[in-house]
Amino acid sequence: MIPTLERIRVRYGETDQMGHAYYANYLFWFEQARGAWCRDRGFTYKQLEEMGFFLPVVEAHTRYKGEVKYDDWITVKIWVSEIKRAAIRFDYEVTNESTGKITTEGYTWHVLMGSERKAVSISPDVRQLLDRDPAQFETV
Amino acid sequence: MIPTLERIRVRYGETDQMGHAYYANYLFWFEQARGAWCRDRGFTYKQLEEMGFFLPVVEAHTRYKGEVKYDDWITVKIWVSEIKRAAIRFDYEVTNESTGKITTEGYTWHVLMGSERKAVSISPDVRQLLDRDPAQFETV
Amino acid sequence: MIPTLERIRVRYGETDQMGHAYYANYLFWFEQARGAWCRDRGFTYKQLEEMGFFLPVVEAHTRYKGEVKYDDWITVKIWVSEIKRAAIRFDYEVTNESTGKITTEGYTWHVLMGSERKAVSISPDVRQLLDRDPAQFETV
Amino acid sequence: MIPTLERIRVRYGETDQMGHAYYANYLFWFEQARGAWCRDRGFTYKQLEEMGFFLPVVEAHTRYKGEVKYDDWITVKIWVSEIKRAAIRFDYEVTNESTGKITTEGYTWHVLMGSERKAVSISPDVRQLLDRDPAQFETV
């Protein structure tokens, strides 16, 4: 499916004493990319929550293949790779712009929860948000 | 007033590429010390929130005088230094146990907010929590 | 292999607006548990770095099955599940003590790097650290 | 002196269960603004470190006057307010773009350290970096 690209500059506070970005920060960046993915399709994750839906992460996987350092620009490429009855999977590819190399790959699985914080089937109106073609929508 | 001591071991992810603890982490440690301060007096900050009260930070100050590194044990000494009609100030002194030196000092001001998220006067029942003598209470 | 248990209390700053611990924080807790795993075997990860070795994470996986909230005590159970020529895998099981349930499972793969920051085979002296029986060593 | 403006979008992981940005995150944002301040003047903080200089924070102060929520755009206005022999002070003003209000004010004091990690006087070549007029330089 059509990916979204989100550029992020690495903060000093995201490094550790080994001199690279600490491994947990990629999950923050993945989340930022999910927000950008929604915006590219004309809605925000915040609006989804205001509609009474949540997409908590139920599984996360990250493979670290290269280095990311302070002040590097990274690009997170994100796309939906699978949609099940009540679950959705995002895939991620992080490129370090200073080297041009893919440094990290990962995915996250999310379940759709309703306002009672229970898993619910993806309804047609939520499904049409997920299926949107970003070319048809203004980024918000 | 009577202080509480909270021991914390520095995480790898709390360091930065300079090799020390990143400066923002002290505010997390101050917060952990506030939780311990409550517990020493027989209640938890969580219970305070369940009673409909919040103590958001309205001012924070930190003076960094020395180094704290990965795996160091630190002791955060915390005490209430001032109570106003609707506000309370905590002071902090962080000692690096590996050197015995005070490495950081700070304070935070908090306002008491009620369930409508507006500042409220400190009521007698909240005041008695703040005035408790830890010697009279079991740590929870 | 013999596991190590590490208890951690969830910080307020580790929650998010959904009211649970934010998903990236588990990777900080896994790291803290790795530190405890070393200490249980009479050495520290810091000493390993001082010997010129690093164990960067090359893969991380987490499955979130339940909730962890502010002020909950969690226990991270950690054990080595596999050792290859130059790599080591830790497995994790996080129990929320307030419910008694396993809320999160995960693993991390690490490669051993030498002082030139290249992968190296696990030497006999490093291997004997990894194979230590915690019953034979004082926790440091 | 001439300020620099840095726009930042609040991450989900930067909120806490009270529904606002957790107070420690402002120090990450201040740091990001310092990086932008350098870039506006044609150099990067990374280059400063490569020249053997560090600007560790020795004091930080923050006053929280309003709310910042998930997905809000904030603008951090940063400027140098004082330069001493071996120290420099940055001031910050954070505006929440969704309300137009200044929500947070703060400052940080930094000492200049040389490669031996000792405080050193600000040399003429470092001083000319700090005194640069951003209008005369390309943002890097």
Coordinates of C-alpha atoms in Angstrom, one line a residue:
Chain A
M1 CA 0.0 0.0 0.0
I2 CA 1.0 3.6 -0.4
P3 CA 3.6 4.7 2.1
T4 CA 4.1 7.9 3.9
L5 CA 7.5 9.4 4.7
E6 CA 8.2 11.3 7.9
R7 CA 11.5 13.1 8.5
I8 CA 12.9 13.4 12.0
R9 CA 16.1 15.0 13.3
V10 CA 17.7 13.0 16.2
R11 CA 17.8 14.9 19.5
Y12 CA 20.8 14.9 21.8
G13 CA 18.7 13.4 24.5
E14 CA 17.8 10.5 22.3
T15 CA 21.5 9.3 22.2
D16 CA 23.2 7.2 24.8
Q17 CA 26.7 6.9 26.0
M18 CA 27.5 4.5 23.1
G19 CA 27.1 7.6 20.9
H20 CA 24.0 6.4 19.0
A21 CA 20.3 6.7 19.3
Y22 CA 19.0 4.6 22.2
Y23 CA 17.0 1.7 20.9
A24 CA 13.7 2.6 22.5
N25 CA 13.5 5.9 20.7
Y26 CA 12.6 4.2 17.4
L27 CA 9.3 3.3 18.9
F28 CA 8.7 7.1 19.5
W29 CA 9.6 7.7 15.9
F30 CA 7.4 4.9 14.6
E31 CA 4.5 6.6 16.6
Q32 CA 5.3 10.0 15.0
A33 CA 5.3 8.3 11.6
R34 CA 1.8 6.8 12.4
G35 CA 0.6 10.3 13.1
A36 CA 2.0 11.5 9.8
W37 CA 0.4 8.6 8.0
C38 CA -3.0 9.6 9.2
R39 CA -2.5 13.3 8.4
D40 CA -1.5 12.3 4.8
R41 CA -4.9 10.8 4.5
G42 CA -6.8 13.9 5.7
F43 CA -7.4 12.9 9.4
T44 CA -5.5 12.9 12.6
Y45 CA -5.1 10.1 15.2
K46 CA -6.4 12.6 17.7
Q47 CA -9.7 12.8 15.8
L48 CA -9.9 9.0 15.8
E49 CA -9.6 9.1 19.6
E50 CA -12.2 11.9 19.7
M51 CA -14.5 9.5 17.7
G52 CA -14.0 7.0 20.6
F53 CA -11.5 4.8 18.9
F54 CA -8.0 3.8 20.1
L55 CA -5.3 1.9 18.3
P56 CA -3.1 0.6 21.1
V57 CA 0.0 -1.3 20.1
V58 CA -0.2 -5.1 20.8
E59 CA 3.1 -6.1 19.2
A60 CA 6.2 -4.3 18.2
H61 CA 9.3 -5.5 16.4
T62 CA 12.5 -3.7 15.4
R63 CA 15.6 -4.8 13.6
Y64 CA 18.6 -2.5 14.1
K65 CA 21.0 -2.8 11.1
G66 CA 23.0 0.4 11.3
E67 CA 23.8 3.5 13.3
V68 CA 21.8 6.7 13.8
K69 CA 23.6 9.6 15.5
Y70 CA 22.8 12.9 17.1
D71 CA 21.7 15.5 14.6
D72 CA 21.2 13.0 11.8
W73 CA 18.1 13.4 9.7
I74 CA 16.2 10.1 9.4
T75 CA 13.3 9.3 7.2
V76 CA 10.7 6.9 8.5
K77 CA 8.8 5.2 5.6
I78 CA 5.6 3.8 6.9
W79 CA 2.8 1.7 5.3
V80 CA -0.1 -0.5 6.2
S81 CA 0.9 -4.1 5.4
E82 CA -2.1 -6.0 6.7
I83 CA -5.6 -5.4 8.0
K84 CA -7.5 -8.0 9.9
R85 CA -11.0 -7.9 11.3
A86 CA -10.0 -5.9 14.4
A87 CA -6.3 -5.4 13.9
I88 CA -3.9 -3.5 11.6
R89 CA -0.2 -3.8 11.0
F90 CA 2.1 -1.0 10.1
D91 CA 5.6 -1.6 8.6
Y92 CA 8.5 0.8 9.0
E93 CA 11.8 1.4 7.2
V94 CA 14.1 4.0 8.7
T95 CA 16.8 5.5 6.4
N96 CA 19.6 7.6 7.8
E97 CA 19.9 10.5 5.4
S98 CA 23.5 11.1 6.3
T99 CA 24.5 7.7 4.9
G100 CA 21.6 6.9 2.6
K101 CA 21.3 3.5 4.2
I102 CA 18.3 1.7 5.8
T103 CA 19.3 1.5 9.4
T104 CA 16.2 0.0 11.0
E105 CA 13.2 -2.0 10.0
G106 CA 10.2 -2.8 12.1
Y107 CA 6.5 -3.4 12.4
T108 CA 3.7 -2.8 14.9
W109 CA 0.4 -4.5 15.3
H110 CA -2.5 -2.5 16.7
V111 CA -6.0 -3.6 17.7
L112 CA -9.0 -1.2 17.3
M113 CA -10.6 -0.5 20.6
G114 CA -13.9 1.3 21.2
S115 CA -14.7 3.7 23.9
E116 CA -15.1 0.9 26.5
R117 CA -11.5 0.0 25.8
K118 CA -12.4 -3.4 24.3
A119 CA -11.3 -4.7 20.9
V120 CA -14.0 -4.0 18.2
S121 CA -14.3 -5.0 14.6
I122 CA -13.1 -2.3 12.2
S123 CA -16.3 -0.6 11.1
P124 CA -16.8 0.6 7.5
D125 CA -16.3 4.2 8.5
V126 CA -12.9 3.4 10.2
R127 CA -12.0 1.1 7.3
Q128 CA -12.6 3.9 4.7
L129 CA -10.1 6.1 6.7
L130 CA -7.5 3.3 6.5
D131 CA -8.1 2.7 2.8
R132 CA -7.8 6.3 1.8
D133 CA -5.5 7.2 -1.1
P134 CA -3.3 10.1 0.2
A135 CA -3.3 11.6 -3.3
Q136 CA -7.0 12.3 -2.9
F137 CA -6.6 14.2 0.4
E138 CA -5.0 17.3 1.7
T139 CA -2.4 16.6 4.5
V140 CA -3.8 18.0 7.7
Chain B
M1 CA 10.5 19.6 57.3
I2 CA 11.2 15.9 57.5
P3 CA 12.8 14.6 54.2
T4 CA 12.3 11.4 52.4
L5 CA 15.2 9.6 50.6
E6 CA 14.7 7.7 47.4
R7 CA 17.4 5.6 45.8
I8 CA 17.5 5.3 42.0
R9 CA 19.9 3.5 39.7
V10 CA 20.7 5.3 36.5
R11 CA 19.6 3.5 33.3
Y12 CA 21.7 3.3 30.2
G13 CA 18.9 4.9 28.2
E14 CA 19.1 7.9 30.6
T15 CA 22.7 8.7 29.5
D16 CA 23.6 10.7 26.4
Q17 CA 26.6 10.8 24.1
M18 CA 28.5 13.0 26.5
G19 CA 28.5 10.0 28.8
H20 CA 26.4 11.4 31.6
A21 CA 22.7 11.4 32.5
Y22 CA 20.8 13.7 30.2
Y23 CA 19.6 16.7 32.1
A24 CA 15.8 16.1 31.6
N25 CA 16.0 12.8 33.5
Y26 CA 16.4 14.6 36.8
L27 CA 12.7 15.7 36.5
F28 CA 11.7 12.1 36.1
W29 CA 13.7 11.3 39.2
F30 CA 12.2 14.2 41.1
E31 CA 8.8 12.8 40.3
Q32 CA 9.7 9.4 41.5
A33 CA 10.9 11.0 44.7
R34 CA 7.6 12.8 45.1
G35 CA 5.8 9.4 44.9
A36 CA 8.1 8.1 47.6
W37 CA 7.5 11.1 49.8
C38 CA 3.8 10.4 49.7
R39 CA 4.3 6.7 50.4
D40 CA 6.5 7.5 53.4
R41 CA 3.4 9.3 54.8
G42 CA 1.0 6.4 54.3
F43 CA -0.7 7.5 51.1
T44 CA 0.1 7.4 47.4
Y45 CA -0.1 10.2 44.8
K46 CA -2.4 7.8 42.9
Q47 CA -4.9 7.9 45.7
L48 CA -4.7 11.7 45.7
E49 CA -5.7 11.6 42.0
E50 CA -8.5 9.1 42.8
M51 CA -9.8 11.6 45.4
G52 CA -10.0 14.1 42.6
F53 CA -6.9 16.1 43.2
F54 CA -3.9 16.8 41.0
L55 CA -0.6 18.4 41.8
P56 CA 0.7 19.6 38.4
V57 CA 4.1 21.2 38.3
V58 CA 4.0 24.9 37.6
E59 CA 7.7 25.7 38.1
A60 CA 10.8 23.6 38.0
H61 CA 14.4 24.5 38.7
T62 CA 17.5 22.4 38.6
R63 CA 21.2 23.2 39.3
Y64 CA 23.6 20.7 37.9
K65 CA 26.9 20.7 39.9
G66 CA 28.4 17.3 39.2
E67 CA 28.2 14.2 37.1
V68 CA 26.0 11.2 37.2
K69 CA 26.8 8.2 35.1
Y70 CA 25.3 5.0 33.9
D71 CA 24.8 2.5 36.7
D72 CA 25.5 5.0 39.5
W73 CA 23.2 4.8 42.4
I74 CA 21.8 8.2 43.3
T75 CA 19.8 9.2 46.4
V76 CA 17.2 11.9 45.9
K77 CA 16.5 13.7 49.2
I78 CA 13.1 15.4 49.0
W79 CA 11.3 17.7 51.4
V80 CA 8.4 20.2 51.4
S81 CA 9.9 23.6 51.8
E82 CA 6.9 25.8 51.6
I83 CA 3.1 25.5 51.5
K84 CA 0.9 28.4 50.3
R85 CA -2.9 28.6 50.1
A86 CA -3.1 26.5 46.9
A87 CA 0.5 25.7 46.2
I88 CA 3.3 23.6 47.5
R89 CA 7.0 23.5 47.0
F90 CA 9.3 20.5 47.1
D91 CA 13.1 20.8 47.3
Y92 CA 15.5 18.1 46.1
E93 CA 19.1 17.2 46.7
V94 CA 20.6 14.5 44.5
T95 CA 23.7 12.7 45.9
N96 CA 25.8 10.5 43.7
E97 CA 26.5 7.5 45.9
S98 CA 29.6 6.5 43.9
T99 CA 31.3 9.9 44.8
G100 CA 29.3 10.9 47.9
K101 CA 28.8 14.3 46.4
I102 CA 25.7 16.4 45.9
T103 CA 25.5 16.6 42.2
T104 CA 22.2 18.3 41.7
E105 CA 19.8 20.6 43.6
G106 CA 16.4 21.7 42.5
Y107 CA 12.8 22.5 43.4
T108 CA 9.4 22.2 42.0
W109 CA 6.3 24.3 42.7
H110 CA 2.9 22.6 42.3
V111 CA -0.7 23.9 42.5
L112 CA -3.5 21.8 43.9
M113 CA -6.1 21.3 41.3
G114 CA -9.6 19.8 41.8
S115 CA -11.5 17.5 39.5
E116 CA -12.5 20.4 37.2
R117 CA -8.8 21.0 36.7
K118 CA -8.8 24.4 38.4
A119 CA -6.6 25.5 41.2
V120 CA -8.3 25.1 44.6
S121 CA -7.3 26.0 48.1
I122 CA -5.6 23.2 50.1
S123 CA -8.4 21.8 52.1
P124 CA -7.9 20.5 55.7
D125 CA -8.0 16.9 54.7
V126 CA -5.3 17.4 52.0
R127 CA -3.3 19.6 54.4
Q128 CA -3.2 16.8 57.0
L129 CA -1.7 14.5 54.4
L130 CA 1.0 17.0 53.7
D131 CA 1.7 17.6 57.4
R132 CA 2.0 13.9 58.3
D133 CA 5.0 12.8 60.3
P134 CA 6.5 9.8 58.4
A135 CA 7.4 8.3 61.7
Q136 CA 3.7 7.8 62.5
F137 CA 2.9 6.0 59.3
E138 CA 3.7 2.8 57.6
T139 CA 5.3 3.2 54.2
V140 CA 2.8 2.0 51.5
Chain C
M1 CA 18.5 -21.1 31.9
I2 CA 18.3 -19.5 35.3
P3 CA 16.2 -16.3 35.3
T4 CA 16.7 -13.1 37.2
L5 CA 13.8 -11.0 38.5
E6 CA 13.9 -7.2 38.5
R7 CA 11.1 -5.2 40.2
I8 CA 10.3 -1.7 38.8
R9 CA 7.7 0.8 39.9
V10 CA 6.0 2.6 36.9
R11 CA 6.7 6.4 36.8
Y12 CA 4.1 9.0 36.1
G13 CA 6.2 10.2 33.2
E14 CA 6.1 6.7 31.7
T15 CA 2.3 6.9 31.2
D16 CA 0.6 8.4 28.3
Q17 CA -2.8 10.0 27.8
M18 CA -4.5 6.6 27.3
G19 CA -3.6 6.1 31.0
H20 CA -1.2 3.2 30.6
A21 CA 2.6 2.9 30.3
Y22 CA 3.7 4.0 26.9
Y23 CA 4.9 1.1 24.8
A24 CA 8.5 2.3 24.3
N25 CA 9.1 2.2 28.1
Y26 CA 9.2 -1.6 28.1
L27 CA 12.5 -1.4 26.3
F28 CA 14.0 0.8 29.1
W29 CA 12.7 -1.8 31.6
F30 CA 14.2 -4.6 29.6
E31 CA 17.5 -2.8 29.7
Q32 CA 17.3 -2.3 33.4
A33 CA 16.6 -6.1 33.8
R34 CA 19.7 -6.9 31.7
G35 CA 21.7 -4.8 34.1
A36 CA 20.2 -6.8 37.0
W37 CA 20.9 -10.1 35.2
C38 CA 24.6 -9.2 35.1
R39 CA 24.7 -8.1 38.7
D40 CA 23.1 -11.4 39.8
R41 CA 26.1 -13.1 38.2
G42 CA 28.7 -11.0 40.0
F43 CA 29.6 -8.4 37.3
T44 CA 28.1 -5.3 35.8
Y45 CA 27.4 -4.3 32.2
K46 CA 29.5 -1.3 33.0
Q47 CA 32.5 -3.5 33.7
L48 CA 31.9 -5.3 30.4
E49 CA 32.1 -2.0 28.6
E50 CA 35.3 -1.1 30.6
M51 CA 36.7 -4.4 29.3
G52 CA 36.1 -3.1 25.8
F53 CA 32.9 -5.0 25.0
F54 CA 29.5 -3.8 24.0
L55 CA 26.3 -5.6 23.6
P56 CA 24.2 -3.4 21.3
V57 CA 20.6 -4.5 20.6
V58 CA 20.2 -5.7 17.0
E59 CA 16.6 -6.9 17.3
A60 CA 13.8 -6.3 19.8
H61 CA 10.3 -7.8 20.0
T62 CA 7.5 -7.0 22.4
R63 CA 4.0 -8.4 22.7
Y64 CA 1.7 -6.4 24.9
K65 CA -1.1 -8.5 26.4
G66 CA -2.3 -6.4 29.3
E67 CA -2.2 -3.1 31.1
V68 CA 0.4 -1.5 33.2
K69 CA -0.5 1.7 35.0
Y70 CA 1.1 4.5 37.0
D71 CA 2.5 3.3 40.4
D72 CA 2.1 -0.4 39.5
W73 CA 5.0 -2.6 40.6
I74 CA 6.1 -4.8 37.7
T75 CA 8.4 -7.7 37.8
V76 CA 10.6 -8.3 34.8
K77 CA 11.7 -11.9 34.5
I78 CA 14.8 -12.2 32.3
W79 CA 16.8 -15.1 31.0
V80 CA 19.2 -16.0 28.3
S81 CA 17.4 -18.2 25.8
E82 CA 20.1 -18.6 23.1
I83 CA 23.8 -18.0 22.6
K84 CA 25.4 -18.0 19.1
R85 CA 28.9 -17.5 18.0
A86 CA 28.7 -13.7 18.3
A87 CA 25.2 -13.1 19.5
I88 CA 23.0 -13.6 22.5
R89 CA 19.3 -13.5 23.1
F90 CA 17.5 -12.4 26.2
D91 CA 13.8 -13.3 26.8
Y92 CA 11.5 -11.2 29.1
E93 CA 8.2 -11.7 30.9
V94 CA 6.7 -8.8 32.6
T95 CA 4.2 -9.4 35.4
N96 CA 2.0 -6.7 36.8
E97 CA 2.1 -7.3 40.5
S98 CA -1.2 -5.5 41.1
T99 CA -3.1 -8.1 38.9
G100 CA -0.6 -11.0 39.0
K101 CA -0.9 -11.3 35.3
I102 CA 1.8 -11.5 32.7
T103 CA 1.2 -8.3 30.7
T104 CA 4.1 -8.3 28.3
E105 CA 6.6 -10.7 26.7
G106 CA 9.6 -9.9 24.6
Y107 CA 13.0 -10.7 23.5
T108 CA 16.1 -8.9 22.4
W109 CA 19.1 -10.1 20.3
H110 CA 22.5 -8.5 21.0
V111 CA 25.8 -8.9 19.2
L112 CA 29.1 -8.8 21.0
M113 CA 31.2 -5.9 19.8
G114 CA 34.8 -5.2 20.6
S115 CA 36.5 -1.9 21.2
E116 CA 36.6 -1.2 17.4
R117 CA 32.8 -1.4 17.4
K118 CA 32.8 -4.5 15.2
A119 CA 31.1 -7.8 15.9
V120 CA 33.5 -10.3 17.5
S121 CA 33.1 -13.9 18.6
I122 CA 32.2 -14.5 22.2
S123 CA 35.6 -15.3 23.8
P124 CA 35.9 -17.8 26.6
D125 CA 36.2 -15.2 29.3
V126 CA 33.1 -13.4 28.1
R127 CA 31.3 -16.8 27.7
Q128 CA 32.1 -17.8 31.3
L129 CA 30.4 -14.6 32.5
L130 CA 27.3 -15.5 30.5
D131 CA 27.3 -19.1 31.8
R132 CA 27.6 -18.2 35.5
D133 CA 25.3 -19.7 38.0
P134 CA 23.9 -16.8 40.0
A135 CA 23.7 -19.1 43.1
Q136 CA 27.5 -19.1 43.0
F137 CA 28.0 -15.3 43.0
E138 CA 27.2 -12.4 45.2
T139 CA 24.9 -9.8 43.6
V140 CA 26.9 -6.7 43.0
Chain D
M1 CA 19.4 39.4 20.8
I2 CA 17.9 37.9 17.7
P3 CA 15.7 34.9 18.4
T4 CA 15.3 31.7 16.5
L5 CA 11.9 29.9 16.2
E6 CA 11.6 26.1 16.2
R7 CA 8.3 24.3 15.6
I8 CA 7.7 21.0 17.2
R9 CA 4.7 18.7 17.1
V10 CA 3.9 17.0 20.5
R11 CA 4.3 13.2 20.4
Y12 CA 1.8 10.8 22.0
G13 CA 4.6 9.4 24.1
E14 CA 5.3 12.8 25.4
T15 CA 1.9 13.0 27.1
D16 CA 1.1 11.5 30.5
Q17 CA -2.1 10.3 32.1
M18 CA -3.2 13.8 33.0
G19 CA -3.6 14.3 29.3
H20 CA -0.9 16.9 28.8
A21 CA 2.8 16.9 27.9
Y22 CA 4.9 15.6 30.8
Y23 CA 6.9 18.4 32.3
A24 CA 10.4 16.9 31.6
N25 CA 9.8 17.0 27.8
Y26 CA 10.2 20.7 27.7
L27 CA 13.9 20.2 28.4
F28 CA 14.1 18.0 25.3
W29 CA 12.3 20.7 23.3
F30 CA 14.6 23.4 24.6
E31 CA 17.6 21.3 23.5
Q32 CA 16.1 20.9 20.0
A33 CA 15.6 24.7 19.9
R34 CA 19.3 25.2 20.9
G35 CA 20.3 23.0 17.9
A36 CA 18.1 25.1 15.7
W37 CA 19.6 28.3 17.1
C38 CA 23.0 27.1 16.0
R39 CA 21.8 26.0 12.6
D40 CA 20.3 29.5 12.0
R41 CA 23.8 30.9 12.5
G42 CA 25.4 28.6 10.0
F43 CA 26.9 25.9 12.3
T44 CA 25.7 22.9 14.2
Y45 CA 26.2 22.0 17.9
K46 CA 27.6 18.7 16.5
Q47 CA 30.4 20.7 14.9
L48 CA 31.1 22.5 18.1
E49 CA 31.6 19.1 19.8
E50 CA 33.8 18.1 16.9
M51 CA 35.9 21.2 17.6
G52 CA 36.4 19.9 21.1
F53 CA 33.8 22.1 22.9
F54 CA 30.8 21.1 24.9
L55 CA 28.0 23.2 26.4
P56 CA 26.6 21.2 29.2
V57 CA 23.6 22.6 31.1
V58 CA 24.4 23.8 34.6
E59 CA 21.1 25.3 35.4
A60 CA 17.6 24.9 34.0
H61 CA 14.4 26.7 34.9
T62 CA 10.9 26.3 33.6
R63 CA 7.6 28.0 34.4
Y64 CA 4.5 26.1 33.2
K65 CA 1.6 28.5 32.5
G66 CA -0.7 26.6 30.3
E67 CA -1.4 23.3 28.6
V68 CA 0.2 21.5 25.7
K69 CA -1.5 18.4 24.4
Y70 CA -0.9 15.6 22.0
D71 CA -0.6 16.6 18.4
D72 CA -0.4 20.3 19.2
W73 CA 2.2 22.3 17.3
I74 CA 4.3 24.4 19.6
T75 CA 6.8 27.1 18.7
V76 CA 9.9 27.4 20.9
K77 CA 11.3 30.9 20.7
I78 CA 14.9 30.9 21.8
W79 CA 17.5 33.6 22.3
V80 CA 20.8 34.2 24.1
S81 CA 20.1 36.5 27.0
E82 CA 23.5 36.7 28.6
I83 CA 27.1 35.7 27.9
K84 CA 29.7 35.6 30.7
R85 CA 33.4 34.7 30.6
A86 CA 32.7 30.9 30.4
A87 CA 29.0 30.7 30.5
I88 CA 26.0 31.4 28.3
R89 CA 22.3 31.7 29.0
F90 CA 19.5 30.8 26.7
D91 CA 15.9 32.0 27.2
Y92 CA 12.9 30.2 25.9
E93 CA 9.2 31.0 25.3
V94 CA 6.9 28.2 24.2
T95 CA 3.7 29.1 22.4
N96 CA 1.0 26.6 21.8
E97 CA -0.1 27.3 18.2
S98 CA -3.5 25.8 18.8
T99 CA -4.4 28.5 21.4
G100 CA -1.9 31.2 20.4
K101 CA -0.9 31.4 24.1
I102 CA 2.6 31.3 25.7
T103 CA 2.4 28.2 27.8
T104 CA 5.9 27.9 29.1
E105 CA 8.9 30.1 29.8
G106 CA 12.3 29.0 30.8
Y107 CA 16.0 29.5 30.7
T108 CA 19.2 27.3 30.7
W109 CA 22.7 28.2 31.8
H110 CA 25.6 26.4 30.0
V111 CA 29.3 26.4 30.7
L112 CA 31.8 26.1 27.9
M113 CA 33.9 23.0 28.4
G114 CA 37.0 22.1 26.4
S115 CA 38.1 18.6 25.4
E116 CA 39.4 17.8 28.9
R117 CA 35.8 18.4 30.1
K118 CA 36.8 21.4 32.2
A119 CA 35.2 24.9 32.0
V120 CA 37.2 27.2 29.7
S121 CA 36.8 30.9 28.8
I122 CA 34.9 31.5 25.7
S123 CA 37.5 32.1 23.0
P124 CA 37.2 34.6 20.2
D125 CA 36.4 32.0 17.6
V126 CA 33.6 30.5 19.7
R127 CA 32.4 34.0 20.6
Q128 CA 32.1 34.9 17.0
L129 CA 29.8 31.9 16.5
L130 CA 27.6 33.1 19.3
D131 CA 27.5 36.6 18.1
R132 CA 26.5 35.8 14.5
D133 CA 23.6 37.5 12.9
P134 CA 21.4 34.8 11.5
A135 CA 20.5 37.1 8.6
Q136 CA 24.1 36.8 7.4
F137 CA 24.2 33.0 7.3
E138 CA 22.4 30.2 5.6
T139 CA 20.6 27.8 7.9
V140 CA 22.4 24.5 7.8

